[in-house]
Amino acid sequence: MRNAFAFACGLVFAIGLGVGGMTQPAKIVGFLDVSGHWDPTLVFVLAGAVGSYMLAYRWIRRKRHPVFAMRFQIPRTSVIDTRLVLGSAIFGVGWGIGGFCPGPAITSFASGQMAPVVFALSMLAGVALFDLTPLGALPLGARWQPGKARESAPGAAASAPTDA
Amino acid sequence: MELSTILISLLGGVLLGLSSAALLLFNGKIAGISGIVGGLLRPVPEEWGWRAWYVGGLLAGGVLVYALHPSAFAIQVHRSLPLLIAAGLLVGFGARLGSGCTSGHGICGLSRFSARSWVATAVFTATGALAVFVLNHLGGGL
């Protein structure tokens, strides 16, 4: 049942990306092009997404556990570290160049066009490359500290696997 | 921008929000695509299956959108092959290093008022704008 719902969520997410125009790199680059012909599409998509998720989240968090799982796996870390900032900075550069982020890249695979296919395969290579670094060997989402293998808080890595 | 474009963009966004909320409600998971994809390459037993099904759903949704409305995949930004490869590598690596992307930090994180996600979103929007500025206005689009 969890798998069926995961599939359905992925399906609706892809449709949402297509409807919102997020599978068109021109919309992303247009949004980021603040000194050119600025395209506000992404602002409305984000407003719709954040608005609905925010309302739903308030309601969902009142539940003791998810319908098909024992507990909610929501990141609890609030530390702003170098890893977060540096990773996001690197991500942003690639996002601006290609006009794709991970969701649209995978969804656009379906169109079979060269740009999204090359981008998505390179993206997977980038993820694999990360896993080869010392950071990649850490439990998902754990904070890296020199000389420390993993986050010290017991169970922190298990309860907060990753932000995303 | 026409009102119809605004409304359809909002509708697309609501679908993204509801889909992400449903994943939390039913499976207890944050809908972070880079995390889901990353988990496929680093399999954890019990976690691999739903991630594979989720990515399968994304692909199936892509096929559906392509069948009904192929222009949703219009590519009007033309980047050279080396730039596309570099962009993909940066997005994959950066999202894993920063523990999230536009879905996990952008949609779920902003909605939860996560300080980390607000910082991440501000940073990747800023560096994205910088990259576009350099490419489009200094580099001639390359």
PDB file of C-alpha atoms in Angstrom:
ATOM      1  CA  MET A   1       0.000   0.000   0.000  1.00  0.00           C
ATOM      2  CA  ARG A   2       2.883   2.352   0.790  1.00  0.00           C
ATOM      3  CA  ASN A   3       4.333   1.648  -2.638  1.00  0.00           C
ATOM      4  CA  ALA A   4       1.011   2.315  -4.363  1.00  0.00           C
ATOM      5  CA  PHE A   5       0.682   5.658  -2.602  1.00  0.00           C
ATOM      6  CA  ALA A   6       4.315   6.524  -3.363  1.00  0.00           C
ATOM      7  CA  PHE A   7       3.620   5.820  -7.029  1.00  0.00           C
ATOM      8  CA  ALA A   8       0.455   7.937  -6.983  1.00  0.00           C
ATOM      9  CA  CYS A   9       2.260  10.819  -5.237  1.00  0.00           C
ATOM     10  CA  GLY A  10       5.044  10.702  -7.834  1.00  0.00           C
ATOM     11  CA  LEU A  11       2.467  10.660 -10.620  1.00  0.00           C
ATOM     12  CA  VAL A  12       0.555  13.679  -9.289  1.00  0.00           C
ATOM     13  CA  PHE A  13       3.822  15.513  -8.605  1.00  0.00           C
ATOM     14  CA  ALA A  14       4.890  15.037 -12.236  1.00  0.00           C
ATOM     15  CA  ILE A  15       1.492  16.268 -13.470  1.00  0.00           C
ATOM     16  CA  GLY A  16       1.776  19.287 -11.172  1.00  0.00           C
ATOM     17  CA  LEU A  17       5.211  20.074 -12.609  1.00  0.00           C
ATOM     18  CA  GLY A  18       3.850  19.821 -16.149  1.00  0.00           C
ATOM     19  CA  VAL A  19       0.747  21.924 -15.412  1.00  0.00           C
ATOM     20  CA  GLY A  20       2.829  24.553 -13.603  1.00  0.00           C
ATOM     21  CA  GLY A  21       5.277  24.836 -16.505  1.00  0.00           C
ATOM     22  CA  MET A  22       8.192  23.655 -14.364  1.00  0.00           C
ATOM     23  CA  THR A  23       9.274  21.131 -17.008  1.00  0.00           C
ATOM     24  CA  GLN A  24      10.155  24.041 -19.286  1.00  0.00           C
ATOM     25  CA  PRO A  25      13.674  25.268 -18.486  1.00  0.00           C
ATOM     26  CA  ALA A  26      12.763  28.664 -19.957  1.00  0.00           C
ATOM     27  CA  LYS A  27      10.384  29.232 -17.016  1.00  0.00           C
ATOM     28  CA  ILE A  28      13.141  28.473 -14.489  1.00  0.00           C
ATOM     29  CA  VAL A  29      15.818  30.495 -16.233  1.00  0.00           C
ATOM     30  CA  GLY A  30      13.251  33.259 -16.806  1.00  0.00           C
ATOM     31  CA  PHE A  31      12.493  33.357 -13.080  1.00  0.00           C
ATOM     32  CA  LEU A  32      16.192  33.506 -12.194  1.00  0.00           C
ATOM     33  CA  ASP A  33      16.888  36.120 -14.880  1.00  0.00           C
ATOM     34  CA  VAL A  34      16.136  39.095 -12.641  1.00  0.00           C
ATOM     35  CA  SER A  35      17.924  41.556 -14.908  1.00  0.00           C
ATOM     36  CA  GLY A  36      16.257  40.360 -18.126  1.00  0.00           C
ATOM     37  CA  HIS A  37      12.681  39.419 -19.042  1.00  0.00           C
ATOM     38  CA  TRP A  38      11.655  38.219 -15.610  1.00  0.00           C
ATOM     39  CA  ASP A  39       9.135  35.343 -15.657  1.00  0.00           C
ATOM     40  CA  PRO A  40       7.114  35.149 -12.396  1.00  0.00           C
ATOM     41  CA  THR A  41       5.542  31.717 -13.169  1.00  0.00           C
ATOM     42  CA  LEU A  42       7.636  29.953 -10.535  1.00  0.00           C
ATOM     43  CA  VAL A  43       6.414  32.377  -7.852  1.00  0.00           C
ATOM     44  CA  PHE A  44       2.797  31.335  -8.466  1.00  0.00           C
ATOM     45  CA  VAL A  45       3.680  27.641  -8.599  1.00  0.00           C
ATOM     46  CA  LEU A  46       5.600  27.952  -5.338  1.00  0.00           C
ATOM     47  CA  ALA A  47       2.765  29.955  -3.758  1.00  0.00           C
ATOM     48  CA  GLY A  48       0.262  27.226  -4.676  1.00  0.00           C
ATOM     49  CA  ALA A  49       2.579  24.467  -3.452  1.00  0.00           C
ATOM     50  CA  VAL A  50       3.674  26.116  -0.197  1.00  0.00           C
ATOM     51  CA  GLY A  51       0.165  27.380   0.568  1.00  0.00           C
ATOM     52  CA  SER A  52      -1.454  23.974   0.187  1.00  0.00           C
ATOM     53  CA  TYR A  53       1.357  22.069   1.906  1.00  0.00           C
ATOM     54  CA  MET A  54       1.367  24.523   4.806  1.00  0.00           C
ATOM     55  CA  LEU A  55      -2.361  24.075   5.433  1.00  0.00           C
ATOM     56  CA  ALA A  56      -2.180  20.313   5.013  1.00  0.00           C
ATOM     57  CA  TYR A  57       0.889  20.123   7.253  1.00  0.00           C
ATOM     58  CA  ARG A  58      -0.895  21.812  10.143  1.00  0.00           C
ATOM     59  CA  TRP A  59      -3.641  19.225   9.905  1.00  0.00           C
ATOM     60  CA  ILE A  60      -1.377  16.217   9.309  1.00  0.00           C
ATOM     61  CA  ARG A  61       0.880  17.042  12.267  1.00  0.00           C
ATOM     62  CA  ARG A  62      -2.064  16.674  14.633  1.00  0.00           C
ATOM     63  CA  LYS A  63      -2.177  12.986  13.738  1.00  0.00           C
ATOM     64  CA  ARG A  64      -0.206  10.590  15.895  1.00  0.00           C
ATOM     65  CA  HIS A  65       1.269   8.689  12.988  1.00  0.00           C
ATOM     66  CA  PRO A  66       0.969   8.408   9.211  1.00  0.00           C
ATOM     67  CA  VAL A  67      -1.738   6.170   7.762  1.00  0.00           C
ATOM     68  CA  PHE A  68       0.673   3.477   6.547  1.00  0.00           C
ATOM     69  CA  ALA A  69       3.739   4.012   8.726  1.00  0.00           C
ATOM     70  CA  MET A  70       4.724   4.039  12.389  1.00  0.00           C
ATOM     71  CA  ARG A  71       5.988   7.613  12.535  1.00  0.00           C
ATOM     72  CA  PHE A  72       6.544  10.816  10.641  1.00  0.00           C
ATOM     73  CA  GLN A  73      10.083  11.213   9.388  1.00  0.00           C
ATOM     74  CA  ILE A  74      10.579  14.940   9.507  1.00  0.00           C
ATOM     75  CA  PRO A  75      14.010  16.558   9.778  1.00  0.00           C
ATOM     76  CA  ARG A  76      14.573  18.144  13.173  1.00  0.00           C
ATOM     77  CA  THR A  77      18.029  19.601  12.649  1.00  0.00           C
ATOM     78  CA  SER A  78      18.068  23.373  12.673  1.00  0.00           C
ATOM     79  CA  VAL A  79      21.810  23.937  12.366  1.00  0.00           C
ATOM     80  CA  ILE A  80      22.859  26.161   9.492  1.00  0.00           C
ATOM     81  CA  ASP A  81      26.229  24.684   8.578  1.00  0.00           C
ATOM     82  CA  THR A  82      28.756  25.046   5.775  1.00  0.00           C
ATOM     83  CA  ARG A  83      27.507  21.863   4.196  1.00  0.00           C
ATOM     84  CA  LEU A  84      23.975  23.232   3.791  1.00  0.00           C
ATOM     85  CA  VAL A  85      25.095  26.577   2.392  1.00  0.00           C
ATOM     86  CA  LEU A  86      27.832  25.217   0.118  1.00  0.00           C
ATOM     87  CA  GLY A  87      25.629  22.408  -1.221  1.00  0.00           C
ATOM     88  CA  SER A  88      22.745  24.783  -1.912  1.00  0.00           C
ATOM     89  CA  ALA A  89      25.121  27.234  -3.612  1.00  0.00           C
ATOM     90  CA  ILE A  90      26.462  24.492  -5.903  1.00  0.00           C
ATOM     91  CA  PHE A  91      22.922  23.261  -6.576  1.00  0.00           C
ATOM     92  CA  GLY A  92      21.788  26.766  -7.519  1.00  0.00           C
ATOM     93  CA  VAL A  93      24.549  27.238 -10.085  1.00  0.00           C
ATOM     94  CA  GLY A  94      23.579  24.007 -11.847  1.00  0.00           C
ATOM     95  CA  TRP A  95      19.881  24.911 -11.600  1.00  0.00           C
ATOM     96  CA  GLY A  96      20.520  28.261 -13.240  1.00  0.00           C
ATOM     97  CA  ILE A  97      22.676  26.817 -16.018  1.00  0.00           C
ATOM     98  CA  GLY A  98      20.435  23.890 -16.940  1.00  0.00           C
ATOM     99  CA  GLY A  99      17.004  25.197 -15.931  1.00  0.00           C
ATOM    100  CA  PHE A 100      16.201  21.812 -14.406  1.00  0.00           C
ATOM    101  CA  CYS A 101      15.992  20.648 -10.822  1.00  0.00           C
ATOM    102  CA  PRO A 102      15.720  16.961  -9.882  1.00  0.00           C
ATOM    103  CA  GLY A 103      11.916  16.545 -10.152  1.00  0.00           C
ATOM    104  CA  PRO A 104      11.485  18.139 -13.589  1.00  0.00           C
ATOM    105  CA  ALA A 105      14.665  16.436 -14.845  1.00  0.00           C
ATOM    106  CA  ILE A 106      13.255  12.977 -14.106  1.00  0.00           C
ATOM    107  CA  THR A 107       9.754  13.863 -15.285  1.00  0.00           C
ATOM    108  CA  SER A 108      11.149  15.277 -18.548  1.00  0.00           C
ATOM    109  CA  PHE A 109      12.891  11.982 -19.263  1.00  0.00           C
ATOM    110  CA  ALA A 110       9.543  10.978 -20.733  1.00  0.00           C
ATOM    111  CA  SER A 111       9.892  13.491 -23.554  1.00  0.00           C
ATOM    112  CA  GLY A 112      13.066  11.744 -24.715  1.00  0.00           C
ATOM    113  CA  GLN A 113      14.676  15.023 -25.677  1.00  0.00           C
ATOM    114  CA  MET A 114      18.419  15.282 -25.502  1.00  0.00           C
ATOM    115  CA  ALA A 115      18.663  18.150 -23.001  1.00  0.00           C
ATOM    116  CA  PRO A 116      16.671  16.625 -20.113  1.00  0.00           C
ATOM    117  CA  VAL A 117      18.072  13.130 -20.710  1.00  0.00           C
ATOM    118  CA  VAL A 118      21.690  14.366 -20.676  1.00  0.00           C
ATOM    119  CA  PHE A 119      20.917  16.562 -17.661  1.00  0.00           C
ATOM    120  CA  ALA A 120      19.184  13.778 -15.694  1.00  0.00           C
ATOM    121  CA  LEU A 121      21.962  11.246 -16.354  1.00  0.00           C
ATOM    122  CA  SER A 122      24.599  13.808 -15.334  1.00  0.00           C
ATOM    123  CA  MET A 123      22.551  14.563 -12.227  1.00  0.00           C
ATOM    124  CA  LEU A 124      22.566  10.874 -11.270  1.00  0.00           C
ATOM    125  CA  ALA A 125      26.336  10.873 -11.842  1.00  0.00           C
ATOM    126  CA  GLY A 126      26.585  13.915  -9.542  1.00  0.00           C
ATOM    127  CA  VAL A 127      24.655  12.061  -6.833  1.00  0.00           C
ATOM    128  CA  ALA A 128      26.886   9.002  -7.283  1.00  0.00           C
ATOM    129  CA  LEU A 129      29.967  11.241  -7.147  1.00  0.00           C
ATOM    130  CA  PHE A 130      28.765  12.641  -3.832  1.00  0.00           C
ATOM    131  CA  ASP A 131      28.424   9.125  -2.457  1.00  0.00           C
ATOM    132  CA  LEU A 132      32.118   8.550  -3.263  1.00  0.00           C
ATOM    133  CA  THR A 133      33.209  11.444  -1.028  1.00  0.00           C
ATOM    134  CA  PRO A 134      33.785  10.985   2.729  1.00  0.00           C
ATOM    135  CA  LEU A 135      30.524  12.879   3.270  1.00  0.00           C
ATOM    136  CA  GLY A 136      28.642  10.445   1.103  1.00  0.00           C
ATOM    137  CA  ALA A 137      29.655   7.588   3.380  1.00  0.00           C
ATOM    138  CA  LEU A 138      27.841   9.176   6.329  1.00  0.00           C
ATOM    139  CA  PRO A 139      24.312   8.136   7.236  1.00  0.00           C
ATOM    140  CA  LEU A 140      21.853  10.095   5.114  1.00  0.00           C
ATOM    141  CA  GLY A 141      21.458  13.611   6.464  1.00  0.00           C
ATOM    142  CA  ALA A 142      24.061  13.327   9.216  1.00  0.00           C
ATOM    143  CA  ARG A 143      26.152  16.387   9.857  1.00  0.00           C
ATOM    144  CA  TRP A 144      29.809  16.167   9.076  1.00  0.00           C
ATOM    145  CA  GLN A 145      32.225  17.105  11.803  1.00  0.00           C
ATOM    146  CA  PRO A 146      35.984  16.674  11.498  1.00  0.00           C
ATOM    147  CA  GLY A 147      37.106  13.654  13.439  1.00  0.00           C
ATOM    148  CA  LYS A 148      33.592  12.544  14.181  1.00  0.00           C
ATOM    149  CA  ALA A 149      32.005   9.775  12.235  1.00  0.00           C
ATOM    150  CA  ARG A 150      28.432  10.835  12.758  1.00  0.00           C
ATOM    151  CA  GLU A 151      26.128  13.146  14.584  1.00  0.00           C
ATOM    152  CA  SER A 152      26.415  12.694  18.338  1.00  0.00           C
ATOM    153  CA  ALA A 153      22.736  12.882  19.261  1.00  0.00           C
ATOM    154  CA  PRO A 154      21.556   9.296  19.637  1.00  0.00           C
ATOM    155  CA  GLY A 155      19.037   8.332  17.036  1.00  0.00           C
ATOM    156  CA  ALA A 156      19.247  11.721  15.368  1.00  0.00           C
ATOM    157  CA  ALA A 157      20.302  10.257  12.072  1.00  0.00           C
ATOM    158  CA  ALA A 158      17.545   7.670  12.233  1.00  0.00           C
ATOM    159  CA  SER A 159      14.781  10.090  13.115  1.00  0.00           C
ATOM    160  CA  ALA A 160      15.948  12.734  10.676  1.00  0.00           C
ATOM    161  CA  PRO A 161      17.270  10.820   7.696  1.00  0.00           C
ATOM    162  CA  THR A 162      17.469  13.881   5.478  1.00  0.00           C
ATOM    163  CA  ASP A 163      15.740  17.108   4.691  1.00  0.00           C
ATOM    164  CA  ALA A 164      14.664  15.861   1.358  1.00  0.00           C
TER     165      ALA A 164
ATOM    166  CA  MET B   1       1.173  37.719 -17.463  1.00  0.00           C
ATOM    167  CA  GLU B   2      -2.393  36.659 -18.170  1.00  0.00           C
ATOM    168  CA  LEU B   3      -4.795  35.660 -15.429  1.00  0.00           C
ATOM    169  CA  SER B   4      -5.216  32.190 -16.977  1.00  0.00           C
ATOM    170  CA  THR B   5      -1.443  31.624 -16.766  1.00  0.00           C
ATOM    171  CA  ILE B   6      -1.437  32.703 -13.136  1.00  0.00           C
ATOM    172  CA  LEU B   7      -4.348  30.394 -12.288  1.00  0.00           C
ATOM    173  CA  ILE B   8      -2.864  27.387 -14.099  1.00  0.00           C
ATOM    174  CA  SER B   9       0.495  28.007 -12.370  1.00  0.00           C
ATOM    175  CA  LEU B  10      -1.263  28.126  -8.998  1.00  0.00           C
ATOM    176  CA  LEU B  11      -3.115  24.910  -9.883  1.00  0.00           C
ATOM    177  CA  GLY B  12       0.172  23.195 -10.804  1.00  0.00           C
ATOM    178  CA  GLY B  13       1.595  24.353  -7.484  1.00  0.00           C
ATOM    179  CA  VAL B  14      -1.413  23.074  -5.522  1.00  0.00           C
ATOM    180  CA  LEU B  15      -0.964  19.648  -7.173  1.00  0.00           C
ATOM    181  CA  LEU B  16       2.699  19.674  -6.051  1.00  0.00           C
ATOM    182  CA  GLY B  17       1.690  20.686  -2.520  1.00  0.00           C
ATOM    183  CA  LEU B  18      -1.105  18.121  -2.215  1.00  0.00           C
ATOM    184  CA  SER B  19       1.038  15.329  -3.638  1.00  0.00           C
ATOM    185  CA  SER B  20       3.812  16.168  -1.155  1.00  0.00           C
ATOM    186  CA  ALA B  21       1.309  16.407   1.710  1.00  0.00           C
ATOM    187  CA  ALA B  22      -0.187  13.037   0.744  1.00  0.00           C
ATOM    188  CA  LEU B  23       3.246  11.416   0.908  1.00  0.00           C
ATOM    189  CA  LEU B  24       3.581  12.773   4.462  1.00  0.00           C
ATOM    190  CA  LEU B  25       0.049  11.818   5.487  1.00  0.00           C
ATOM    191  CA  PHE B  26       0.167   8.258   4.139  1.00  0.00           C
ATOM    192  CA  ASN B  27       3.842   7.286   4.288  1.00  0.00           C
ATOM    193  CA  GLY B  28       5.227   9.818   6.774  1.00  0.00           C
ATOM    194  CA  LYS B  29       7.874  10.993   4.323  1.00  0.00           C
ATOM    195  CA  ILE B  30       9.104  14.376   3.166  1.00  0.00           C
ATOM    196  CA  ALA B  31       8.750  14.629  -0.619  1.00  0.00           C
ATOM    197  CA  GLY B  32      12.329  15.519  -1.446  1.00  0.00           C
ATOM    198  CA  ILE B  33      13.151  14.310  -4.918  1.00  0.00           C
ATOM    199  CA  SER B  34      16.933  14.506  -4.540  1.00  0.00           C
ATOM    200  CA  GLY B  35      16.730  12.516  -1.311  1.00  0.00           C
ATOM    201  CA  ILE B  36      14.444   9.936  -2.901  1.00  0.00           C
ATOM    202  CA  VAL B  37      16.730   9.569  -5.930  1.00  0.00           C
ATOM    203  CA  GLY B  38      19.823   9.549  -3.701  1.00  0.00           C
ATOM    204  CA  GLY B  39      18.283   6.736  -1.676  1.00  0.00           C
ATOM    205  CA  LEU B  40      17.886   4.677  -4.840  1.00  0.00           C
ATOM    206  CA  LEU B  41      21.620   4.841  -5.508  1.00  0.00           C
ATOM    207  CA  ARG B  42      22.404   4.067  -1.859  1.00  0.00           C
ATOM    208  CA  PRO B  43      19.876   1.380  -1.109  1.00  0.00           C
ATOM    209  CA  VAL B  44      18.619   0.998   2.420  1.00  0.00           C
ATOM    210  CA  PRO B  45      16.461  -2.097   2.835  1.00  0.00           C
ATOM    211  CA  GLU B  46      12.767  -1.249   3.427  1.00  0.00           C
ATOM    212  CA  GLU B  47      13.336   2.248   2.036  1.00  0.00           C
ATOM    213  CA  TRP B  48      14.293   1.311  -1.505  1.00  0.00           C
ATOM    214  CA  GLY B  49      10.911   0.042  -2.640  1.00  0.00           C
ATOM    215  CA  TRP B  50       8.752   3.106  -2.066  1.00  0.00           C
ATOM    216  CA  ARG B  51      11.457   5.348  -3.530  1.00  0.00           C
ATOM    217  CA  ALA B  52      11.556   3.267  -6.693  1.00  0.00           C
ATOM    218  CA  TRP B  53       7.757   3.419  -6.934  1.00  0.00           C
ATOM    219  CA  TYR B  54       7.805   7.173  -6.385  1.00  0.00           C
ATOM    220  CA  VAL B  55      10.336   7.714  -9.182  1.00  0.00           C
ATOM    221  CA  GLY B  56       8.271   5.320 -11.307  1.00  0.00           C
ATOM    222  CA  GLY B  57       5.276   7.582 -10.643  1.00  0.00           C
ATOM    223  CA  LEU B  58       7.255  10.642 -11.728  1.00  0.00           C
ATOM    224  CA  LEU B  59       8.214   8.898 -14.971  1.00  0.00           C
ATOM    225  CA  ALA B  60       4.662   7.665 -15.562  1.00  0.00           C
ATOM    226  CA  GLY B  61       3.360  11.185 -14.921  1.00  0.00           C
ATOM    227  CA  GLY B  62       5.878  12.483 -17.426  1.00  0.00           C
ATOM    228  CA  VAL B  63       4.641  10.014 -20.028  1.00  0.00           C
ATOM    229  CA  LEU B  64       1.043  11.037 -19.315  1.00  0.00           C
ATOM    230  CA  VAL B  65       1.780  14.759 -19.612  1.00  0.00           C
ATOM    231  CA  TYR B  66       3.779  14.142 -22.782  1.00  0.00           C
ATOM    232  CA  ALA B  67       0.905  12.181 -24.315  1.00  0.00           C
ATOM    233  CA  LEU B  68      -1.703  14.830 -23.485  1.00  0.00           C
ATOM    234  CA  HIS B  69       0.289  18.013 -23.821  1.00  0.00           C
ATOM    235  CA  PRO B  70       3.759  17.554 -25.361  1.00  0.00           C
ATOM    236  CA  SER B  71       4.454  21.292 -25.386  1.00  0.00           C
ATOM    237  CA  ALA B  72       4.807  21.089 -21.592  1.00  0.00           C
ATOM    238  CA  PHE B  73       8.312  19.839 -22.368  1.00  0.00           C
ATOM    239  CA  ALA B  74       9.278  22.647 -24.722  1.00  0.00           C
ATOM    240  CA  ILE B  75      12.992  23.365 -24.479  1.00  0.00           C
ATOM    241  CA  GLN B  76      13.630  27.003 -25.258  1.00  0.00           C
ATOM    242  CA  VAL B  77      16.857  27.300 -23.340  1.00  0.00           C
ATOM    243  CA  HIS B  78      19.707  26.024 -25.455  1.00  0.00           C
ATOM    244  CA  ARG B  79      22.847  25.103 -23.600  1.00  0.00           C
ATOM    245  CA  SER B  80      25.845  23.320 -25.052  1.00  0.00           C
ATOM    246  CA  LEU B  81      26.375  19.662 -24.188  1.00  0.00           C
ATOM    247  CA  PRO B  82      29.329  20.300 -21.823  1.00  0.00           C
ATOM    248  CA  LEU B  83      27.286  22.942 -19.973  1.00  0.00           C
ATOM    249  CA  LEU B  84      24.297  20.587 -19.620  1.00  0.00           C
ATOM    250  CA  ILE B  85      26.555  17.856 -18.240  1.00  0.00           C
ATOM    251  CA  ALA B  86      28.203  20.309 -15.815  1.00  0.00           C
ATOM    252  CA  ALA B  87      24.782  21.593 -14.727  1.00  0.00           C
ATOM    253  CA  GLY B  88      23.506  18.074 -14.045  1.00  0.00           C
ATOM    254  CA  LEU B  89      26.612  17.160 -12.053  1.00  0.00           C
ATOM    255  CA  LEU B  90      26.341  20.350  -9.966  1.00  0.00           C
ATOM    256  CA  VAL B  91      22.622  19.813  -9.278  1.00  0.00           C
ATOM    257  CA  GLY B  92      23.090  16.166  -8.273  1.00  0.00           C
ATOM    258  CA  PHE B  93      26.148  16.775  -6.115  1.00  0.00           C
ATOM    259  CA  GLY B  94      24.905  20.052  -4.622  1.00  0.00           C
ATOM    260  CA  ALA B  95      21.482  18.701  -3.695  1.00  0.00           C
ATOM    261  CA  ARG B  96      23.017  15.783  -1.823  1.00  0.00           C
ATOM    262  CA  LEU B  97      25.602  17.996  -0.092  1.00  0.00           C
ATOM    263  CA  GLY B  98      22.916  20.543   0.857  1.00  0.00           C
ATOM    264  CA  SER B  99      20.510  17.753   1.903  1.00  0.00           C
ATOM    265  CA  GLY B 100      17.747  18.861  -0.434  1.00  0.00           C
ATOM    266  CA  CYS B 101      16.564  20.584  -3.544  1.00  0.00           C
ATOM    267  CA  THR B 102      13.666  22.678  -4.754  1.00  0.00           C
ATOM    268  CA  SER B 103      11.121  20.103  -3.562  1.00  0.00           C
ATOM    269  CA  GLY B 104      12.458  19.134  -0.137  1.00  0.00           C
ATOM    270  CA  HIS B 105      13.752  22.557   0.864  1.00  0.00           C
ATOM    271  CA  GLY B 106      11.637  24.657  -1.497  1.00  0.00           C
ATOM    272  CA  ILE B 107       8.173  23.177  -1.029  1.00  0.00           C
ATOM    273  CA  CYS B 108       8.214  21.089   2.148  1.00  0.00           C
ATOM    274  CA  GLY B 109      10.848  23.060   4.069  1.00  0.00           C
ATOM    275  CA  LEU B 110       9.494  26.547   3.422  1.00  0.00           C
ATOM    276  CA  SER B 111       6.005  25.364   4.412  1.00  0.00           C
ATOM    277  CA  ARG B 112       7.286  23.930   7.684  1.00  0.00           C
ATOM    278  CA  PHE B 113       9.183  27.176   8.411  1.00  0.00           C
ATOM    279  CA  SER B 114      12.420  25.211   8.610  1.00  0.00           C
ATOM    280  CA  ALA B 115      15.263  27.695   9.057  1.00  0.00           C
ATOM    281  CA  ARG B 116      17.614  25.390   7.149  1.00  0.00           C
ATOM    282  CA  SER B 117      15.272  25.239   4.181  1.00  0.00           C
ATOM    283  CA  TRP B 118      14.724  29.004   4.109  1.00  0.00           C
ATOM    284  CA  VAL B 119      18.496  29.500   4.052  1.00  0.00           C
ATOM    285  CA  ALA B 120      18.970  26.779   1.407  1.00  0.00           C
ATOM    286  CA  THR B 121      16.233  28.233  -0.816  1.00  0.00           C
ATOM    287  CA  ALA B 122      17.618  31.754  -0.510  1.00  0.00           C
ATOM    288  CA  VAL B 123      21.121  30.515  -1.334  1.00  0.00           C
ATOM    289  CA  PHE B 124      20.219  28.411  -4.377  1.00  0.00           C
ATOM    290  CA  THR B 125      17.949  31.108  -5.761  1.00  0.00           C
ATOM    291  CA  ALA B 126      20.771  33.652  -5.392  1.00  0.00           C
ATOM    292  CA  THR B 127      23.467  31.490  -6.988  1.00  0.00           C
ATOM    293  CA  GLY B 128      21.001  30.409  -9.692  1.00  0.00           C
ATOM    294  CA  ALA B 129      20.282  34.040 -10.529  1.00  0.00           C
ATOM    295  CA  LEU B 130      24.010  34.720 -10.567  1.00  0.00           C
ATOM    296  CA  ALA B 131      24.642  31.801 -12.947  1.00  0.00           C
ATOM    297  CA  VAL B 132      21.874  32.997 -15.282  1.00  0.00           C
ATOM    298  CA  PHE B 133      23.216  36.550 -15.186  1.00  0.00           C
ATOM    299  CA  VAL B 134      26.737  35.426 -16.049  1.00  0.00           C
ATOM    300  CA  LEU B 135      25.549  33.107 -18.836  1.00  0.00           C
ATOM    301  CA  ASN B 136      22.869  35.263 -20.442  1.00  0.00           C
ATOM    302  CA  HIS B 137      24.290  38.717 -20.019  1.00  0.00           C
ATOM    303  CA  LEU B 138      28.035  38.190 -19.964  1.00  0.00           C
ATOM    304  CA  GLY B 139      28.496  34.866 -21.743  1.00  0.00           C
ATOM    305  CA  GLY B 140      25.900  35.283 -24.465  1.00  0.00           C
ATOM    306  CA  GLY B 141      24.042  32.100 -23.421  1.00  0.00           C
ATOM    307  CA  LEU B 142      26.973  29.883 -24.458  1.00  0.00           C
TER     308      LEU B 142
END
